Amino acid sequence: MFVSSYSLQTNYTVMRKLLAFVFILMMASACAVIRQGEVGVKSKFGKLSPDIEEAGLVGFNPFTTRVIKVPIRTVNQEVRLNLPSKEGLTIDSEISILYSIEKKRVPFILEDVGENYERVLILNVFRSAAADITAQYMAKDMHSGMRSEIENQIQERMHESLRERGFVVERVLMKSIRLPDELSRAIERKLKAEQEAQQMEYVLERERKEAERRRIEAEGTRAAQIILAEGLVREIIELRSIEAFRELANSPNTKIIITDGKTPYLINAQDK
C-alpha cells in the first residue's frame, strides 16, 4: 500500500513537470521576435493580414498562424554574372545590388510575389537590365571611368521596373570586372604606350622651355653688351683715365707712369 502511494505520487510529479514543459514550449512557439530593421506580417490559414507588426515581441496562435519576417533595412545582394559587351564579348563580373523595401508595401509584396521576392523578381529584373545596358558599351568601357555611368543606368532601369512594387534600388556597384585575357593585354599595352607618349611629351616640353630660357638669357646678355658698348664714349674713357691718374698719385708706393696724356701705363718699381 505504501509502495503504491509512492508510485502514484511520483507519476503525478512527473506528469506535472511534463505538462509545465509542454506549456512553456507552446508559449515559446506562440511568440516571435521581430528585430530592428524588420517587420512582420501574420499569415492565418494562408491568408495574409494587412497589418504590419513592428519590431518587438509578437504573439500568435502557432496552430493557425505564422509570422513572416521581412527586412526593410538596406540589403546587399551580391551577384556573379556574365555580361555581354557591344563587340560581342562575355565579361565575367561580380556586382552588388543595394536595395530596400517600403514598409507599407510589405503585405502587397508578399501577396503579389511571395517570400522569394529576391530570387523571383529582383534578380531577374537585374539580369535583364544589366544585359541591356552593358550591350551598349565596349568591354574596355566597363574597366574605365565609364563604369559609374553603366552602374547608374542599370540602377535607373531597375528602379523604373521595381518602384511601383515597393522596392527602392539604392545603388548598383560593379565590384569586379574580368575582361578576356587578350583584351586585358591589349588595354595594358595601350595604356603603357599612352604613358610613354605622355612622358615623351613632358620631356619635349621641358626641352622647349629650356631652349626658350637660354634664348632669353642670350638676348639679355647681348642687350647688356650693346648698352655697355654704347656707353663707352670718348668723354667717359677720359674721365676714367683721370680717376686712374688720381688714384695712382695718391698711392704711397714708388711707380713710374708713362702716358700720352690720355691713357696711363704703370711700371712698378719691382719690374725695373
CSV table of N, CA and C in Angstrom, one decimal, residues 45-148:
chain,number,residue,atom,x,y,z
A,45,PHE,N,-4.0,30.6,-41.8
A,45,PHE,CA,-4.5,29.7,-42.7
A,45,PHE,C,-4.2,30.1,-44.2
A,46,GLY,N,-3.0,30.7,-44.4
A,46,GLY,CA,-2.6,31.1,-45.7
A,46,GLY,C,-3.0,32.4,-46.1
A,47,LYS,N,-3.8,33.1,-45.3
A,47,LYS,CA,-4.3,34.4,-45.6
A,47,LYS,C,-3.5,35.5,-44.9
A,48,LEU,N,-3.0,36.4,-45.7
A,48,LEU,CA,-2.1,37.5,-45.1
A,48,LEU,C,-2.9,38.6,-44.5
A,49,SER,N,-2.4,39.0,-43.3
A,49,SER,CA,-3.0,40.1,-42.6
A,49,SER,C,-2.5,41.4,-43.3
A,50,PRO,N,-3.4,42.4,-43.4
A,50,PRO,CA,-2.9,43.7,-44.0
A,50,PRO,C,-2.2,44.6,-43.0
A,51,ASP,N,-2.2,44.2,-41.7
A,51,ASP,CA,-1.5,44.9,-40.7
A,51,ASP,C,0.0,44.5,-40.6
A,52,ILE,N,0.8,45.4,-40.2
A,52,ILE,CA,2.3,45.2,-40.2
A,52,ILE,C,2.7,45.2,-38.7
A,53,GLU,N,3.4,44.2,-38.3
A,53,GLU,CA,3.9,44.1,-36.9
A,53,GLU,C,5.3,44.7,-36.9
A,54,GLU,N,5.4,45.7,-35.9
A,54,GLU,CA,6.7,46.4,-35.8
A,54,GLU,C,7.7,45.5,-35.0
A,55,ALA,N,8.9,46.1,-34.8
A,55,ALA,CA,9.9,45.4,-34.0
A,55,ALA,C,9.5,45.2,-32.6
A,56,GLY,N,9.8,44.0,-32.1
A,56,GLY,CA,9.4,43.6,-30.7
A,56,GLY,C,8.9,42.2,-30.7
A,57,LEU,N,8.2,41.8,-29.6
A,57,LEU,CA,7.7,40.5,-29.3
A,57,LEU,C,6.3,40.5,-29.8
A,58,VAL,N,6.0,39.5,-30.7
A,58,VAL,CA,4.6,39.4,-31.3
A,58,VAL,C,4.1,38.0,-30.9
A,59,GLY,N,2.9,38.0,-30.4
A,59,GLY,CA,2.2,36.8,-30.0
A,59,GLY,C,1.2,36.3,-31.1
A,60,PHE,N,1.1,35.0,-31.3
A,60,PHE,CA,0.2,34.4,-32.3
A,60,PHE,C,-0.1,33.0,-31.9
A,61,ASN,N,-1.1,32.5,-32.6
A,61,ASN,CA,-1.5,31.1,-32.4
A,61,ASN,C,-0.7,30.2,-33.3
A,62,PRO,N,0.2,29.4,-32.7
A,62,PRO,CA,1.1,28.6,-33.6
A,62,PRO,C,0.4,27.5,-34.4
A,63,PHE,N,-0.9,27.1,-34.0
A,63,PHE,CA,-1.6,26.1,-34.7
A,63,PHE,C,-2.3,26.6,-36.0
A,64,THR,N,-2.6,27.9,-36.0
A,64,THR,CA,-3.3,28.5,-37.1
A,64,THR,C,-2.6,29.6,-37.8
A,65,THR,N,-1.6,30.2,-37.2
A,65,THR,CA,-0.9,31.4,-37.7
A,65,THR,C,0.6,31.3,-37.6
A,66,ARG,N,1.2,31.9,-38.6
A,66,ARG,CA,2.7,32.1,-38.5
A,66,ARG,C,3.0,33.6,-38.9
A,67,VAL,N,4.2,34.0,-38.5
A,67,VAL,CA,4.6,35.4,-38.7
A,67,VAL,C,5.8,35.3,-39.7
A,68,ILE,N,5.6,36.1,-40.8
A,68,ILE,CA,6.6,36.2,-41.9
A,68,ILE,C,7.4,37.4,-41.7
A,69,LYS,N,8.7,37.3,-41.5
A,69,LYS,CA,9.6,38.4,-41.2
A,69,LYS,C,10.2,38.9,-42.6
A,70,VAL,N,10.2,40.2,-42.8
A,70,VAL,CA,10.7,40.8,-44.0
A,70,VAL,C,11.6,42.0,-43.6
A,71,PRO,N,12.9,42.0,-44.1
A,71,PRO,CA,13.8,43.1,-43.7
A,71,PRO,C,13.4,44.3,-44.5
A,72,ILE,N,13.4,45.5,-43.9
A,72,ILE,CA,13.1,46.8,-44.6
A,72,ILE,C,14.4,47.6,-44.5
A,73,ARG,N,15.5,47.2,-43.9
A,73,ARG,CA,16.7,47.9,-44.0
A,73,ARG,C,17.4,47.7,-45.3
A,74,THR,N,18.5,48.4,-45.6
A,74,THR,CA,19.2,48.2,-46.8
A,74,THR,C,19.8,46.8,-46.9
A,75,VAL,N,19.6,46.1,-48.0
A,75,VAL,CA,20.1,44.7,-48.2
A,75,VAL,C,21.1,44.7,-49.3
A,76,ASN,N,22.2,44.0,-49.1
A,76,ASN,CA,23.3,43.9,-50.1
A,76,ASN,C,23.2,42.5,-50.7
A,77,GLN,N,22.8,42.5,-52.0
A,77,GLN,CA,22.7,41.2,-52.7
A,77,GLN,C,23.8,41.2,-53.7
A,78,GLU,N,24.8,40.2,-53.6
A,78,GLU,CA,25.9,40.1,-54.5
A,78,GLU,C,25.6,39.0,-55.5
A,79,VAL,N,25.9,39.4,-56.8
A,79,VAL,CA,25.6,38.5,-57.9
A,79,VAL,C,26.8,38.4,-58.8
A,80,ARG,N,27.1,37.1,-59.2
A,80,ARG,CA,28.1,36.9,-60.2
A,80,ARG,C,27.4,36.7,-61.6
A,81,LEU,N,27.8,37.4,-62.6
A,81,LEU,CA,27.0,37.4,-63.8
A,81,LEU,C,28.0,37.6,-65.0
A,82,ASN,N,27.7,36.9,-66.1
A,82,ASN,CA,28.4,37.1,-67.4
A,82,ASN,C,27.6,38.1,-68.2
A,83,LEU,N,28.3,39.3,-68.4
A,83,LEU,CA,27.7,40.4,-69.1
A,83,LEU,C,28.1,40.4,-70.6
A,84,PRO,N,27.2,40.7,-71.5
A,84,PRO,CA,27.6,40.9,-72.9
A,84,PRO,C,28.1,42.3,-73.1
A,85,SER,N,29.0,42.5,-74.1
A,85,SER,CA,29.5,43.8,-74.5
A,85,SER,C,29.1,44.1,-75.9
A,86,LYS,N,29.4,45.4,-76.3
A,86,LYS,CA,28.9,45.8,-77.6
A,86,LYS,C,29.6,45.0,-78.8
A,87,GLU,N,30.9,44.6,-78.5
A,87,GLU,CA,31.6,43.9,-79.6
A,87,GLU,C,31.3,42.4,-79.5
A,88,GLY,N,30.4,42.0,-78.6
A,88,GLY,CA,30.1,40.5,-78.6
A,88,GLY,C,30.9,39.7,-77.6
A,89,LEU,N,31.7,40.3,-76.7
A,89,LEU,CA,32.5,39.6,-75.8
A,89,LEU,C,31.6,39.3,-74.5
A,90,THR,N,32.1,38.3,-73.7
A,90,THR,CA,31.4,38.0,-72.5
A,90,THR,C,32.3,38.4,-71.3
A,91,ILE,N,31.8,39.2,-70.5
A,91,ILE,CA,32.6,39.8,-69.4
A,91,ILE,C,32.1,39.2,-68.0
A,92,ASP,N,33.1,38.5,-67.3
A,92,ASP,CA,32.8,37.9,-66.0
A,92,ASP,C,32.8,39.1,-65.0
A,93,SER,N,31.7,39.2,-64.2
A,93,SER,CA,31.5,40.3,-63.3
A,93,SER,C,31.0,39.9,-62.0
A,94,GLU,N,31.2,40.7,-61.0
A,94,GLU,CA,30.7,40.5,-59.6
A,94,GLU,C,30.1,41.8,-59.2
A,95,ILE,N,28.7,41.8,-59.0
A,95,ILE,CA,28.0,43.1,-58.9
A,95,ILE,C,27.2,43.0,-57.6
A,96,SER,N,27.2,44.1,-56.8
A,96,SER,CA,26.4,44.3,-55.6
A,96,SER,C,25.1,45.1,-55.9
A,97,ILE,N,24.0,44.6,-55.5
A,97,ILE,CA,22.7,45.4,-55.6
A,97,ILE,C,22.3,45.8,-54.2
A,98,LEU,N,22.2,47.1,-53.9
A,98,LEU,CA,21.8,47.6,-52.6
A,98,LEU,C,20.4,48.1,-52.8
A,99,TYR,N,19.4,47.5,-52.0
A,99,TYR,CA,18.0,47.8,-52.2
A,99,TYR,C,17.3,47.7,-50.8
A,100,SER,N,16.2,48.3,-50.7
A,100,SER,CA,15.4,48.3,-49.5
A,100,SER,C,13.9,48.2,-50.0
A,101,ILE,N,13.0,47.9,-49.0
A,101,ILE,CA,11.6,47.7,-49.2
A,101,ILE,C,10.8,48.8,-48.5
A,102,GLU,N,9.8,49.3,-49.1
A,102,GLU,CA,8.9,50.3,-48.4
A,102,GLU,C,8.1,49.5,-47.4
A,103,LYS,N,8.1,49.9,-46.2
A,103,LYS,CA,7.4,49.2,-45.1
A,103,LYS,C,5.9,49.0,-45.4
A,104,LYS,N,5.3,50.0,-45.9
A,104,LYS,CA,3.8,49.9,-46.1
A,104,LYS,C,3.5,48.9,-47.2
A,105,ARG,N,4.5,48.6,-48.1
A,105,ARG,CA,4.2,47.7,-49.2
A,105,ARG,C,4.5,46.3,-49.0
A,106,VAL,N,5.0,46.0,-47.8
A,106,VAL,CA,5.4,44.6,-47.5
A,106,VAL,C,4.2,43.6,-47.7
A,107,PRO,N,3.0,43.8,-47.1
A,107,PRO,CA,1.9,42.8,-47.3
A,107,PRO,C,1.6,42.6,-48.8
A,108,PHE,N,1.7,43.7,-49.6
A,108,PHE,CA,1.4,43.6,-51.0
A,108,PHE,C,2.5,42.8,-51.7
A,109,ILE,N,3.7,43.0,-51.4
A,109,ILE,CA,4.8,42.2,-52.0
A,109,ILE,C,4.7,40.7,-51.7
A,110,LEU,N,4.4,40.4,-50.4
A,110,LEU,CA,4.2,39.0,-50.1
A,110,LEU,C,3.0,38.4,-50.8
A,111,GLU,N,2.0,39.1,-51.0
A,111,GLU,CA,0.8,38.6,-51.7
A,111,GLU,C,1.0,38.5,-53.2
A,112,ASP,N,1.7,39.5,-53.7
A,112,ASP,CA,1.8,39.6,-55.2
A,112,ASP,C,3.0,38.7,-55.7
A,113,VAL,N,4.1,38.7,-54.9
A,113,VAL,CA,5.3,38.0,-55.4
A,113,VAL,C,5.6,36.8,-54.6
A,114,GLY,N,5.4,36.9,-53.2
A,114,GLY,CA,5.8,35.8,-52.4
A,114,GLY,C,7.0,36.0,-51.6
A,115,GLU,N,7.3,35.1,-50.7
A,115,GLU,CA,8.5,35.3,-49.8
A,115,GLU,C,9.8,35.2,-50.6
A,116,ASN,N,9.9,34.6,-51.7
A,116,ASN,CA,11.1,34.5,-52.5
A,116,ASN,C,11.2,35.7,-53.5
A,117,TYR,N,10.8,36.9,-53.1
A,117,TYR,CA,10.7,38.0,-54.0
A,117,TYR,C,12.1,38.4,-54.5
A,118,GLU,N,13.2,38.1,-53.8
A,118,GLU,CA,14.5,38.4,-54.2
A,118,GLU,C,14.9,37.6,-55.4
A,119,ARG,N,14.7,36.3,-55.4
A,119,ARG,CA,15.0,35.4,-56.5
A,119,ARG,C,14.1,35.6,-57.6
A,120,VAL,N,12.8,35.7,-57.3
A,120,VAL,CA,11.7,35.7,-58.4
A,120,VAL,C,11.7,37.1,-59.1
A,121,LEU,N,11.9,38.2,-58.4
A,121,LEU,CA,11.7,39.5,-59.0
A,121,LEU,C,13.0,40.3,-59.2
A,122,ILE,N,13.7,40.5,-58.1
A,122,ILE,CA,14.8,41.4,-58.1
A,122,ILE,C,16.0,40.9,-59.0
A,123,LEU,N,16.4,39.7,-58.8
A,123,LEU,CA,17.5,39.1,-59.6
A,123,LEU,C,17.2,39.0,-61.0
A,124,ASN,N,15.9,38.7,-61.4
A,124,ASN,CA,15.5,38.6,-62.8
A,124,ASN,C,15.5,40.0,-63.4
A,125,VAL,N,15.0,40.9,-62.7
A,125,VAL,CA,15.0,42.3,-63.3
A,125,VAL,C,16.4,42.8,-63.4
A,126,PHE,N,17.3,42.5,-62.5
A,126,PHE,CA,18.7,42.9,-62.5
A,126,PHE,C,19.4,42.3,-63.8
A,127,ARG,N,19.2,41.0,-64.0
A,127,ARG,CA,19.9,40.4,-65.1
A,127,ARG,C,19.5,41.0,-66.4
A,128,SER,N,18.2,41.2,-66.5
A,128,SER,CA,17.7,41.8,-67.8
A,128,SER,C,18.2,43.2,-68.0
A,129,ALA,N,18.2,44.0,-66.9
A,129,ALA,CA,18.6,45.4,-67.0
A,129,ALA,C,20.1,45.5,-67.3
A,130,ALA,N,20.9,44.7,-66.6
A,130,ALA,CA,22.4,44.7,-66.7
A,130,ALA,C,22.8,44.3,-68.1
A,131,ALA,N,22.1,43.2,-68.7
A,131,ALA,CA,22.4,42.8,-70.0
A,131,ALA,C,22.1,43.8,-71.1
A,132,ASP,N,20.9,44.5,-70.9
A,132,ASP,CA,20.5,45.5,-71.9
A,132,ASP,C,21.5,46.7,-71.9
A,133,ILE,N,22.0,47.1,-70.7
A,133,ILE,CA,22.8,48.3,-70.6
A,133,ILE,C,24.2,48.0,-71.1
A,134,THR,N,24.8,46.9,-70.6
A,134,THR,CA,26.2,46.6,-71.0
A,134,THR,C,26.4,46.3,-72.4
A,135,ALA,N,25.3,45.8,-73.1
A,135,ALA,CA,25.4,45.5,-74.5
A,135,ALA,C,25.6,46.8,-75.3
A,136,GLN,N,25.4,47.9,-74.7
A,136,GLN,CA,25.5,49.2,-75.4
A,136,GLN,C,26.9,49.8,-75.3
A,137,TYR,N,27.8,49.1,-74.5
A,137,TYR,CA,29.1,49.6,-74.2
A,137,TYR,C,30.2,48.6,-74.7
A,138,MET,N,31.4,49.2,-75.0
A,138,MET,CA,32.5,48.3,-75.3
A,138,MET,C,33.0,47.7,-74.0
A,139,ALA,N,33.7,46.6,-74.2
A,139,ALA,CA,34.2,45.9,-73.0
A,139,ALA,C,35.2,46.7,-72.2
A,140,LYS,N,36.0,47.5,-72.9
A,140,LYS,CA,37.0,48.3,-72.2
A,140,LYS,C,36.3,49.5,-71.4
A,141,ASP,N,35.1,49.9,-71.8
A,141,ASP,CA,34.4,50.9,-71.0
A,141,ASP,C,34.1,50.4,-69.6
A,142,MET,N,33.8,49.1,-69.4
A,142,MET,CA,33.5,48.6,-68.1
A,142,MET,C,34.7,48.6,-67.2
A,143,HIS,N,35.9,48.8,-67.8
A,143,HIS,CA,37.1,48.8,-67.0
A,143,HIS,C,37.7,50.2,-66.9
A,144,SER,N,36.9,51.2,-67.2
A,144,SER,CA,37.4,52.6,-67.3
A,144,SER,C,36.5,53.5,-66.5
A,145,GLY,N,36.7,54.8,-66.7
A,145,GLY,CA,35.9,55.8,-65.9
A,145,GLY,C,34.4,55.7,-66.3
A,146,MET,N,34.0,55.0,-67.3
A,146,MET,CA,32.6,54.9,-67.7
A,146,MET,C,31.9,53.9,-66.8
A,147,ARG,N,32.6,53.2,-65.9
A,147,ARG,CA,31.9,52.2,-65.1
A,147,ARG,C,30.8,52.8,-64.3
A,148,SER,N,31.0,54.0,-63.7
A,148,SER,CA,30.0,54.6,-62.9
A,148,SER,C,28.8,55.0,-63.7
